[in-house]
Short mmCIF file of C-alpha atoms in Angstrom, two decimals:
data_model
loop_
_atom_site.label_atom_id
_atom_site.label_comp_id
_atom_site.label_asym_id
_atom_site.label_seq_id
_atom_site.Cartn_x
_atom_site.Cartn_y
_atom_site.Cartn_z
CA MET Y 1 97.76 87.62 69.95
CA THR Y 2 100.92 89.57 70.82
CA ASP Y 3 103.66 88.19 73.16
CA ASP Y 4 102.21 90.12 76.16
CA GLY Y 5 98.70 88.69 75.89
CA ARG Y 6 97.06 91.40 73.91
CA GLU Y 7 94.71 90.74 70.94
CA PRO Y 8 96.61 92.18 67.65
CA THR Y 9 93.27 93.06 65.88
CA ASP Y 10 91.37 95.47 68.06
CA GLY Y 11 93.43 95.72 71.34
CA ARG Y 12 90.60 93.82 73.39
CA GLU Y 13 91.93 91.26 75.74
CA ALA Y 14 91.28 87.64 75.28
CA ARG Y 15 88.36 86.49 77.31
CA LEU Y 16 87.04 82.97 78.09
CA PRO Y 17 83.64 81.98 76.52
CA ALA Y 18 80.84 82.19 79.09
CA ASP Y 19 80.24 78.57 78.99
CA THR Y 20 83.75 77.59 79.57
CA ALA Y 21 84.76 76.74 83.11
CA PRO Y 22 88.18 78.25 83.72
CA ARG Y 23 91.14 76.11 84.11
CA VAL Y 24 92.55 76.03 87.83
CA ARG Y 25 95.80 78.05 87.65
CA ARG Y 26 98.64 77.75 90.19
CA VAL Y 27 100.19 81.16 90.79
CA VAL Y 28 103.28 81.70 93.21
CA GLY Y 29 104.21 85.18 94.48
CA LEU Y 30 107.78 85.91 95.62
CA VAL Y 31 108.23 88.95 98.03
CA ASP Y 32 111.14 90.39 99.82
CA THR Y 33 110.95 94.07 101.25
CA ASP Y 34 107.92 95.45 103.43
CA SER Y 35 106.26 97.44 100.61
CA PHE Y 36 106.81 94.49 98.06
CA ALA Y 37 105.34 92.09 100.39
CA LYS Y 38 102.29 94.22 100.96
CA TRP Y 39 101.80 95.06 97.35
CA GLY Y 40 102.41 91.51 96.04
CA ALA Y 41 100.15 89.71 98.61
CA HIS Y 42 97.12 92.00 98.23
CA LEU Y 43 97.53 92.08 94.41
CA LEU Y 44 97.20 88.33 94.32
CA ALA Y 45 94.22 88.54 96.71
CA THR Y 46 92.50 90.28 93.92
CA ALA Y 47 93.19 87.63 91.43
CA PRO Y 48 90.45 85.31 89.88
CA ALA Y 49 88.94 82.72 92.07
CA HIS Y 50 90.26 79.95 89.82
CA TRP Y 51 93.74 80.86 90.78
CA HIS Y 52 95.47 78.74 93.59
CA LEU Y 53 97.79 81.01 95.19
CA GLU Y 54 101.14 80.63 97.09
CA LEU Y 55 103.45 83.07 98.48
CA ARG Y 56 107.10 82.88 99.41
CA THR Y 57 109.67 85.09 100.78
CA VAL Y 58 113.10 85.38 99.36
CA ALA Y 59 115.97 86.20 101.67
CA THR Y 60 117.86 89.41 100.83
CA PRO Y 61 119.81 92.07 102.68
CA ARG Y 62 116.23 94.16 102.94
CA SER Y 63 113.84 91.25 103.68
CA ALA Y 64 110.90 92.22 105.90
CA SER Y 65 110.78 91.16 109.32
CA ARG Y 66 108.10 88.75 110.66
CA ALA Y 67 106.40 91.74 112.24
CA GLN Y 68 106.48 93.69 109.06
CA LEU Y 69 105.07 90.70 107.14
CA ARG Y 70 102.20 90.24 109.50
CA SER Y 71 101.52 93.86 109.22
CA ALA Y 72 101.73 93.68 105.49
CA PHE Y 73 99.66 90.58 105.22
CA ARG Y 74 96.51 91.93 107.21
CA GLY Y 75 93.25 92.02 105.26
CA LEU Y 76 94.00 89.29 102.70
CA ASP Y 77 91.26 87.25 101.03
CA GLU Y 78 90.41 83.61 102.42
CA ARG Y 79 93.23 82.03 100.02
CA LEU Y 80 95.84 83.92 101.67
CA ALA Y 81 94.50 85.08 105.06
CA TYR Y 82 96.69 82.34 106.79
CA LEU Y 83 99.67 84.49 105.98
CA ALA Y 84 99.10 87.13 108.56
CA ALA Y 85 99.32 84.57 111.42
CA ALA Y 86 102.04 82.56 109.87
CA PRO Y 87 104.28 84.49 107.45
CA PRO Y 88 106.60 82.58 105.32
CA GLU Y 89 110.13 82.17 106.48
CA PRO Y 90 112.81 83.66 103.97
CA HIS Y 91 114.38 81.04 101.76
CA ASP Y 92 117.56 81.26 99.82
CA LEU Y 93 117.09 82.37 96.26
CA ASP Y 94 118.65 79.34 94.83
CA ALA Y 95 116.26 77.12 96.82
CA VAL Y 96 113.19 79.20 95.67
CA VAL Y 97 114.34 78.90 92.02
CA GLU Y 98 114.99 75.20 92.51
CA SER Y 99 111.49 74.50 93.85
CA LEU Y 100 109.97 76.39 90.69
CA ARG Y 101 112.04 74.17 88.69
CA GLN Y 102 110.88 70.88 90.33
CA ASP Y 103 107.20 71.83 90.38
CA PRO Y 104 106.61 74.87 87.86
CA PRO Y 105 103.56 76.84 88.44
CA ASP Y 106 101.47 78.52 85.59
CA ALA Y 107 102.81 82.04 86.62
CA VAL Y 108 105.12 83.62 89.05
CA LEU Y 109 104.54 87.25 90.52
CA VAL Y 110 107.80 88.69 90.93
CA SER Y 111 107.21 91.21 93.69
CA LEU Y 112 110.83 92.10 94.59
CA ILE Y 113 112.99 95.09 94.81
CA GLY Y 114 114.71 96.00 91.43
CA PRO Y 115 118.12 94.14 91.40
CA VAL Y 116 116.63 91.02 92.90
CA ALA Y 117 113.79 90.95 90.60
CA GLU Y 118 116.23 91.12 87.62
CA LEU Y 119 118.14 88.32 89.05
CA VAL Y 120 115.14 86.06 89.67
CA ILE Y 121 113.66 86.62 86.23
CA ASP Y 122 116.90 85.79 84.70
CA GLU Y 123 117.38 82.65 86.94
CA VAL Y 124 113.67 81.48 85.96
CA HIS Y 125 114.60 82.08 82.33
CA ARG Y 126 117.98 79.91 82.51
CA ARG Y 127 116.93 77.39 85.04
CA VAL Y 128 113.22 76.50 84.72
CA PRO Y 129 112.29 74.33 81.60
CA GLY Y 130 108.86 75.29 80.35
CA ARG Y 131 109.19 78.40 82.59
CA PRO Y 132 106.13 79.92 84.12
CA VAL Y 133 104.63 83.31 83.02
CA LEU Y 134 106.49 86.15 84.85
CA VAL Y 135 104.39 88.86 86.11
CA THR Y 136 106.00 91.81 88.04
CA GLY Y 137 105.18 95.43 88.88
CA LEU Y 138 105.86 98.28 91.28
CA PRO Y 139 104.10 99.07 94.69
CA GLY Y 140 102.45 102.45 95.19
CA ILE Y 141 102.78 105.48 93.37
CA SER Y 142 104.89 104.94 90.20
CA PHE Y 143 104.60 108.37 88.43
CA PRO Y 144 106.74 109.82 87.06
CA ALA Y 145 108.05 106.84 85.32
CA LYS Y 146 111.47 105.62 86.20
CA TRP Y 147 113.93 103.99 83.78
CA LYS Y 148 115.22 101.63 86.51
CA GLY Y 149 111.65 100.12 87.04
CA VAL Y 150 111.78 99.21 83.27
CA PHE Y 151 115.26 98.25 83.12
CA PHE Y 152 115.37 95.60 85.97
CA ARG Y 153 112.08 94.09 84.82
CA ALA Y 154 112.20 94.00 80.86
CA ARG Y 155 112.31 90.37 80.64
CA ALA Y 156 109.20 89.82 82.64
CA ASP Y 157 106.00 88.96 80.52
CA LEU Y 158 103.83 91.51 82.14
CA PHE Y 159 104.34 94.62 84.15
CA VAL Y 160 101.65 95.66 86.41
CA LEU Y 161 100.86 99.55 87.11
CA HIS Y 162 98.11 101.30 88.89
CA SER Y 163 96.64 104.14 86.83
CA HIS Y 164 96.07 105.10 83.20
CA ARG Y 165 98.58 108.01 83.59
CA GLU Y 166 101.26 105.59 84.98
CA VAL Y 167 100.72 103.13 82.08
CA ARG Y 168 101.10 105.88 79.35
CA ALA Y 169 104.27 107.39 80.97
CA TYR Y 170 105.79 103.85 81.34
CA GLU Y 171 104.95 102.86 77.60
CA GLU Y 172 106.65 106.08 76.48
CA LEU Y 173 109.68 105.62 78.57
CA ALA Y 174 109.89 101.97 77.60
CA ARG Y 175 109.85 102.86 73.66
CA GLU Y 176 112.44 105.53 74.23
CA GLY Y 177 114.79 102.91 75.90
CA GLY Y 178 114.33 100.42 73.12
CA VAL Y 179 111.97 98.09 75.13
CA GLU Y 180 108.65 96.77 73.88
CA PRO Y 181 106.02 97.90 76.36
CA HIS Y 182 104.46 95.11 78.35
CA PHE Y 183 102.27 97.09 80.80
CA ALA Y 184 99.09 96.19 82.37
CA LEU Y 185 96.64 98.00 84.70
CA ALA Y 186 95.28 96.91 88.14
CA THR Y 187 93.63 99.01 90.69
CA LEU Y 188 96.09 99.52 93.58
CA PRO Y 189 94.79 96.70 95.84
CA PHE Y 190 94.83 98.61 99.15
CA ALA Y 191 93.46 101.79 97.53
CA ARG Y 192 90.08 100.46 96.30
CA ARG Y 193 87.21 102.95 96.37
CA GLY Y 194 84.88 102.05 99.38
CA ALA Y 195 87.63 99.90 100.88
CA PRO Y 196 86.43 98.30 104.24
CA ALA Y 197 87.98 99.16 107.42
CA SER Y 198 90.61 96.64 108.81
CA ASP Y 199 89.15 93.45 109.91
CA GLY Y 200 88.39 93.30 113.71
CA ASP Y 201 85.43 92.51 116.04
CA GLY Y 202 83.79 94.88 118.44
CA PRO Y 203 82.84 98.41 118.15
CA ALA Y 204 84.10 100.90 115.83
CA PRO Y 205 87.01 102.76 117.14
CA VAL Y 206 86.76 106.39 118.00
CA ARG Y 207 88.08 108.73 115.26
CA ASP Y 208 90.67 110.95 117.07
CA ALA Y 209 93.83 110.61 115.02
CA VAL Y 210 95.79 112.86 112.62
CA VAL Y 211 98.22 110.22 110.91
CA PHE Y 212 101.27 111.27 109.34
CA ALA Y 213 102.62 108.65 107.02
CA ALA Y 214 106.15 108.61 107.28
CA GLN Y 215 108.58 107.96 104.29
CA PRO Y 216 112.24 106.65 104.61
CA SER Y 217 113.43 108.95 101.85
CA VAL Y 218 111.16 111.73 101.41
CA PRO Y 219 112.33 114.33 102.33
CA ALA Y 220 115.75 113.16 102.36
CA ASP Y 221 117.53 116.09 104.26
CA ARG Y 222 117.63 116.04 107.96
CA ALA Y 223 116.79 119.43 108.50
CA ASP Y 224 113.79 119.06 106.23
CA ARG Y 225 112.61 116.04 108.52
CA GLU Y 226 113.19 118.03 111.60
CA ARG Y 227 110.91 120.73 110.14
CA VAL Y 228 108.17 118.17 109.41
CA VAL Y 229 108.35 116.75 113.22
CA GLY Y 230 108.23 120.42 114.31
CA TRP Y 231 104.94 121.04 112.32
CA LEU Y 232 103.48 117.67 114.08
CA VAL Y 233 104.52 118.95 117.48
CA ASP Y 234 102.74 122.28 116.76
CA THR Y 235 99.69 120.40 115.43
CA ALA Y 236 99.58 118.34 118.59
CA ARG Y 237 99.86 121.36 120.90
CA ARG Y 238 97.23 123.22 118.83
CA HIS Y 239 94.58 120.51 118.92
CA PRO Y 240 94.95 118.45 122.23
CA GLU Y 241 91.69 116.51 121.41
CA TRP Y 242 93.69 114.65 118.48
CA ARG Y 243 96.21 112.10 118.75
CA VAL Y 244 98.98 113.09 116.15
CA VAL Y 245 100.57 109.76 115.11
CA ILE Y 246 103.77 109.47 113.36
CA LYS Y 247 103.14 106.33 111.54
CA VAL Y 248 106.32 104.37 110.48
CA ARG Y 249 106.98 101.39 108.54
CA ALA Y 250 109.82 99.74 110.40
CA ALA Y 251 111.00 99.40 113.96
CA ALA Y 252 114.48 99.91 114.98
CA GLY Y 253 116.85 97.38 113.31
CA GLU Y 254 114.12 96.59 110.45
CA HIS Y 255 114.81 97.21 106.82
CA GLN Y 256 112.55 98.85 104.35
CA THR Y 257 112.49 98.99 100.68
CA HIS Y 258 114.22 102.55 100.72
CA ARG Y 259 117.14 103.29 103.07
CA GLU Y 260 116.17 105.80 105.94
CA GLN Y 261 119.24 107.91 107.16
CA ASP Y 262 117.22 109.89 109.81
CA PRO Y 263 114.26 108.10 111.16
CA TYR Y 264 111.57 110.27 112.38
CA PRO Y 265 111.35 108.62 116.05
CA ASP Y 266 115.02 109.74 116.49
CA LEU Y 267 113.95 113.43 115.67
CA VAL Y 268 110.91 113.69 118.07
CA PRO Y 269 112.07 116.48 120.80
CA ALA Y 270 111.94 115.52 124.59
CA ASP Y 271 109.50 118.05 125.25
CA ALA Y 272 106.89 116.95 122.80
CA PRO Y 273 103.38 116.87 124.00
CA ALA Y 274 101.96 113.61 125.08
CA ASN Y 275 99.43 113.38 122.32
CA LEU Y 276 102.28 113.08 119.62
CA VAL Y 277 102.93 109.57 119.40
CA VAL Y 278 105.19 107.28 117.14
CA GLU Y 279 103.40 104.03 116.06
CA SER Y 280 104.06 101.18 113.56
CA GLY Y 281 101.61 98.46 112.46
CA PRO Y 282 99.10 98.19 109.63
CA MET Y 283 98.10 101.48 107.97
CA ALA Y 284 94.53 100.10 107.91
CA GLU Y 285 94.14 99.99 111.40
CA HIS Y 286 95.56 103.63 111.75
CA LEU Y 287 92.91 104.81 109.22
CA ASP Y 288 90.13 103.33 111.27
CA ARG Y 289 91.02 106.03 113.84
CA ALA Y 290 91.93 108.70 111.56
CA VAL Y 291 90.18 112.11 111.04
CA ALA Y 292 92.88 112.78 108.43
CA LEU Y 293 95.87 111.56 106.85
CA VAL Y 294 99.06 113.56 106.27
CA THR Y 295 102.05 112.80 104.18
CA ILE Y 296 104.53 114.33 101.58
CA SER Y 297 103.71 111.55 98.91
CA SER Y 298 103.03 108.26 100.67
CA THR Y 299 100.64 105.79 98.95
CA ALA Y 300 98.66 105.84 101.88
CA VAL Y 301 97.12 108.86 101.03
CA LEU Y 302 95.35 106.97 98.35
CA GLU Y 303 94.23 104.53 101.01
CA ALA Y 304 92.79 107.37 102.81
CA ALA Y 305 91.09 109.08 99.77
CA ALA Y 306 89.59 105.50 98.82
CA ARG Y 307 87.86 105.55 102.27
CA GLY Y 308 86.72 109.27 102.15
CA ILE Y 309 89.08 110.25 104.99
CA PRO Y 310 90.38 114.01 104.39
CA ALA Y 311 94.00 114.08 103.37
CA LEU Y 312 96.86 116.48 102.90
CA THR Y 313 99.93 116.23 100.95
CA LEU Y 314 102.55 118.66 102.10
CA THR Y 315 104.10 120.78 99.55
CA ASP Y 316 106.25 123.02 101.74
CA PHE Y 317 109.53 121.58 100.06
CA GLY Y 318 107.86 122.17 96.64
CA THR Y 319 106.71 119.69 93.98
CA GLY Y 320 109.01 117.54 91.94
CA ARG Y 321 110.15 114.34 90.74
CA HIS Y 322 112.37 113.47 93.78
CA LEU Y 323 109.41 114.20 96.08
CA ILE Y 324 107.22 111.70 94.34
CA ASN Y 325 104.48 114.26 94.51
CA GLU Y 326 104.02 115.50 90.96
CA VAL Y 327 101.11 113.19 90.62
CA PHE Y 328 98.99 115.18 93.19
CA VAL Y 329 98.97 118.51 91.33
CA GLY Y 330 95.34 119.02 90.85
CA SER Y 331 94.15 116.49 93.18
CA GLY Y 332 92.56 118.66 95.87
CA LEU Y 333 94.82 117.19 98.52
CA GLU Y 334 97.87 119.55 98.26
CA GLY Y 335 98.59 121.65 101.26
CA ASP Y 336 101.25 123.19 103.60
CA ALA Y 337 102.22 123.27 107.14
CA ILE Y 338 99.78 126.23 107.98
CA ASP Y 339 96.94 123.99 106.67
CA LEU Y 340 98.35 121.26 109.09
CA VAL Y 341 98.45 123.08 112.15
CA ASP Y 342 95.23 124.71 111.60
CA GLY Y 343 93.44 121.55 110.75
CA ARG Y 344 92.62 122.03 107.29
CA PHE Y 345 92.56 119.09 105.17
CA GLY Y 346 91.60 118.26 101.62
CA ALA Y 347 89.09 116.11 99.69
CA VAL Y 348 90.10 114.44 96.41
CA ARG Y 349 88.62 116.06 93.46
CA PRO Y 350 86.51 113.94 91.23
CA GLU Y 351 88.11 115.10 88.01
CA TRP Y 352 91.57 114.06 88.99
CA MET Y 353 90.35 110.62 90.06
CA HIS Y 354 89.97 108.68 86.77
CA ASP Y 355 93.36 109.11 85.46
CA ASN Y 356 95.13 108.67 88.75
CA HIS Y 357 94.46 105.28 90.64
CA PHE Y 358 90.68 105.64 90.80
CA HIS Y 359 89.53 104.37 87.45
CA PRO Y 360 86.55 101.86 87.13
CA GLY Y 361 87.37 98.13 88.11
CA SER Y 362 86.23 97.29 84.63
CA ASP Y 363 89.52 98.94 83.18
CA ASP Y 364 91.83 96.52 84.88
CA ASP Y 365 93.30 94.12 82.40
CA TRP Y 366 96.18 92.68 84.25
CA ALA Y 367 94.45 89.33 85.46
CA VAL Y 368 93.01 88.80 81.75
CA ARG Y 369 96.21 89.30 80.18
CA ALA Y 370 98.21 87.00 82.65
CA GLU Y 371 95.67 84.44 81.70
CA ALA Y 372 96.10 84.79 78.09
CA LEU Y 373 99.83 84.43 78.73
CA MET Y 374 99.41 81.13 80.50
CA ALA Y 375 97.25 79.83 77.74
CA ARG Y 376 100.10 80.76 75.29
CA ARG Y 377 102.59 78.77 77.71
CA ASP Y 378 100.26 75.91 77.72
CA ALA Y 379 100.45 75.89 73.90
CA GLY Y 380 104.32 76.22 73.94
CA VAL Y 381 104.34 79.46 72.03
CA LEU Y 382 105.40 81.89 75.07
CA VAL Y 383 108.04 84.23 73.84
CA ASP Y 384 110.82 85.20 75.80
CA ARG Y 385 111.53 89.09 76.03
CA PRO Y 386 115.15 90.46 75.67
CA ALA Y 387 116.70 91.97 78.53
CA ALA Y 388 117.25 95.79 78.73
CA ARG Y 389 120.87 95.31 80.15
CA ARG Y 390 123.28 95.39 77.27
CA SER Y 391 126.46 95.23 79.41
CA ARG Y 392 129.00 92.16 78.82
CA GLY Y 393 130.83 89.89 81.10
CA GLY Y 394 129.10 86.56 80.86
CA VAL Y 395 129.18 84.39 83.99
CA LEU Y 396 131.37 86.68 85.86
CA ARG Y 397 129.07 89.70 85.27
CA ARG Y 398 126.02 87.57 86.47
CA ALA Y 399 128.05 86.84 89.56
CA TRP Y 400 128.58 90.30 90.13
CA GLU Y 401 124.96 91.46 89.67
CA ARG Y 402 123.94 88.37 91.96
CA LYS Y 403 126.44 89.56 94.64
CA ASN Y 404 125.16 93.26 94.23
CA ALA Y 405 121.43 91.89 94.66
CA LEU Y 406 122.00 89.53 97.51
CA GLY Y 407 124.93 90.83 99.48
CA ALA Y 408 125.63 88.42 102.40
CA ASP Y 409 122.86 86.20 101.21
CA ASP Y 410 124.83 85.10 98.31
CA ARG Y 411 127.63 82.69 99.58
CA SER Y 412 128.85 81.36 96.31
CA LEU Y 413 132.83 81.30 95.61
CA LEU Y 414 132.07 83.03 92.19
CA GLY Y 415 130.16 85.79 94.02
CA VAL Y 416 133.31 86.37 96.20
CA VAL Y 417 135.73 86.39 93.04
CA ALA Y 418 133.05 88.92 91.43
CA LEU Y 419 133.11 91.14 94.62
CA VAL Y 420 137.07 91.28 94.77
CA ILE Y 421 137.11 92.33 90.95
CA GLY Y 422 134.11 94.36 90.69
CA ALA Y 423 134.37 96.48 93.96
CA PRO Y 424 137.62 98.46 92.77
CA VAL Y 425 135.96 98.81 89.34
CA ARG Y 426 132.77 100.21 91.03
CA ALA Y 427 134.78 102.50 93.12
CA VAL Y 428 136.67 103.95 90.06
CA LYS Y 429 133.38 104.39 88.20
CA ARG Y 430 131.84 106.32 91.43
CA VAL Y 431 135.07 108.55 91.49
CA GLY Y 432 134.65 109.26 87.81
CA ARG Y 433 130.90 110.26 88.27
CA ARG Y 434 131.86 112.53 91.01
CA VAL Y 435 134.45 114.29 88.79
CA ARG Y 436 131.98 114.67 85.80
CA ARG Y 437 129.51 116.21 88.26
CA LEU Y 438 132.16 118.88 89.24
CA VAL Y 439 133.23 119.62 85.65
CA ARG Y 440 129.45 119.60 84.36
CA PRO Y 441 127.31 119.96 87.33
CA VAL Y 442 123.78 118.25 86.90
CA GLY Y 443 120.90 120.81 86.74
CA ALA Y 444 118.95 121.21 89.86
CA PRO Y 445 115.69 119.44 89.88
CA VAL Y 446 112.72 121.41 88.72
CA VAL Y 447 110.70 122.33 91.80
CA LEU Y 448 107.33 123.98 91.59
CA ALA Y 449 106.25 126.32 94.32
CA PRO Y 450 104.36 125.20 97.41
CA THR Y 451 100.63 125.22 97.12
CA SER Y 452 98.01 125.21 100.08
CA GLN Y 453 94.37 124.28 100.83
CA ARG Y 454 93.81 128.06 101.25
CA ALA Y 455 94.85 128.90 97.67
CA GLY Y 456 92.79 126.07 96.39
CA ARG Y 457 89.71 127.56 98.17
CA VAL Y 458 90.06 131.05 96.68
CA ALA Y 459 90.32 129.51 93.38
CA ASP Y 460 87.15 127.37 93.95
CA ARG Y 461 85.37 130.58 94.89
CA VAL Y 462 86.63 132.43 91.84
CA ALA Y 463 85.23 129.36 89.69
CA ASP Y 464 81.90 129.25 91.55
CA ARG Y 465 81.31 133.07 91.12
CA VAL Y 466 81.87 132.78 87.54
CA ALA Y 467 79.32 129.97 87.20
CA ASP Y 468 76.81 131.43 89.93
CA PRO Y 469 77.38 135.02 90.76
CA ALA Y 470 74.51 135.26 93.16
CA GLY Y 471 75.25 131.85 95.11
CA SER Y 472 79.00 131.94 95.09
CA ASP Y 473 78.95 134.87 97.82
CA ARG Y 474 76.86 132.97 100.16
CA LEU Y 475 79.04 129.91 99.76
CA GLY Y 476 82.19 131.67 100.00
CA ASP Y 477 81.05 133.42 103.18
CA ARG Y 478 80.16 129.87 104.69
CA GLN Y 479 83.62 128.60 103.95
CA GLU Y 480 85.46 131.45 105.53
CA GLN Y 481 83.29 130.95 108.78
CA LEU Y 482 84.21 127.32 108.80
CA VAL Y 483 87.82 128.09 108.29
CA ALA Y 484 87.71 130.58 111.14
CA GLY Y 485 85.91 128.11 113.34
CA ARG Y 486 82.58 130.15 113.21
CA ASP Y 487 80.04 127.72 111.88
CA PRO Y 488 76.88 129.95 111.53
CA ARG Y 489 74.41 126.90 112.10
#
C-alpha cells in the first residue's frame, strides 16, 4: 500500500472484508470561513456510518459569523444536524491543536483557508504524537488547478477533489511542482444528483424566483459588477412575475473566504423595481423557489443542475481562468445578458456531466482511502509527507507564517517580532514585483469570446439536421416559436 492509502498492485482501494464489522473511527473537522465551513460539514455528513463525527471552528481573521455557520450547516445528517441550531464557537488555534494532542482522533478534516490549513497541518505534525490522518481539500469548483492549493496542503495525507477532471489537473500540477500526488475523489456534497430540497415542513414553496448567486471576487472590477446589477434590474422589469434575487453570502460586516471590494447590495440603484431583492440565507432554500439559477461561476450552479433547475453561467466577460468558468465550456449552461433578460436558461448536457462533478457515486474513493490511511496509522506505519515550502528561517519563519495566517488572532510575542522584521521585507518584495511587472509586463489572461444560449441552440439544430434531415426542421421551428413566446400547442 502506498503512503496515501492506495494499493500498489492494481490501483484498487483497500476494502474491509464483507464479514468484518468496521472499527468505529473518531473524525474531527476543523473549519473557519463560510465556504470551508459548508464544504467541510457537508463532506463529513457523507462519511461512513461508523465514523463518529465532531466539528470545531478555528478563530481566524475570516472566521464565519454564527449566522453564516447556521446557514452553512443546514441539511446535515443526524450526526451533525445539531450544528445548525448551535454552531461551535471559534477557538484559538493553539487550544484546538492542544485538544488534538490530549485526545488524538483517528483523522482530522482540515477544511480551512490555505495559509491556516498549512499552519494547522504543520502544528499537528510537530505537536501531536501519533498524529491523526490529515485529510484536506477545496470547496466548490477547483478547475483549473491552482498551485497555491497544492502548496499549502502538500503535507496532508489526502487531498479531496470533486471531479475526474480536477483530479487529473491537480495530479499533473503536483508532479510539475515536485509534489507526490495524493488526491482523492468525492462527489461535491451539496451537488449530488437528485439532491432533496431544503428540509422544512408544510407545502412546497411557489417557484417564482430567478436567483443570482453572487461571488465576492468574480467579476472583480466595480464597473463589471455594476453591469451585472443593470442586467438583473432589466430582468426584473421585463419579468414582473418573477422575484429576481441577488443572493449574497455575507451581510455587512461579515467575512468571506475571498475578499469583496464592491458588494452587490451597494450597487443596486435607488430606482430598482420592487421585485429585485437582495437576500442571504441557505442556498438550498433559495433553490426551493427558483425557476432558474444565474451566476458567473459560483458552485451554486452545480447545486441547481443537481436538482434539474435551469441555469445560466454568464459569459459576457469572456471565459478564462480568472473568471473560474472554463469548466463550463460545453456544459450547455453558458449564456449572456440577452439570454438572462429574455428569460432563456440552459440545461446541463449529459456528455459533460461524468467528467465534471456528476460522476457515479461508485467512483468516489476518498472515504475508503482515508480508512486505509487510518489503518496504517493503527499499525504505526503512516508516513509523513514533505512540505512544498522550501523557504528557510526556522522558528522565526514559522512565526511569520503564523502571524500572516492568523493576524490579530495570533497574540504571541514571537509573532510580533516576526511582524516587525517581516513586514518591511514583504513591502520591499512587493515593490520589486511591481517594478518587474513594469519592466516585463505579465501577458494578459487568455479569455475566450462570450457565448450564448442562442448560439448553442443553433448548433444543436445543425447537429439535429445532420442526424435527421426530416425531423430537425420541425424541432427547429418549435424551438424558435418557444423562444419567441409562441407555443403552438
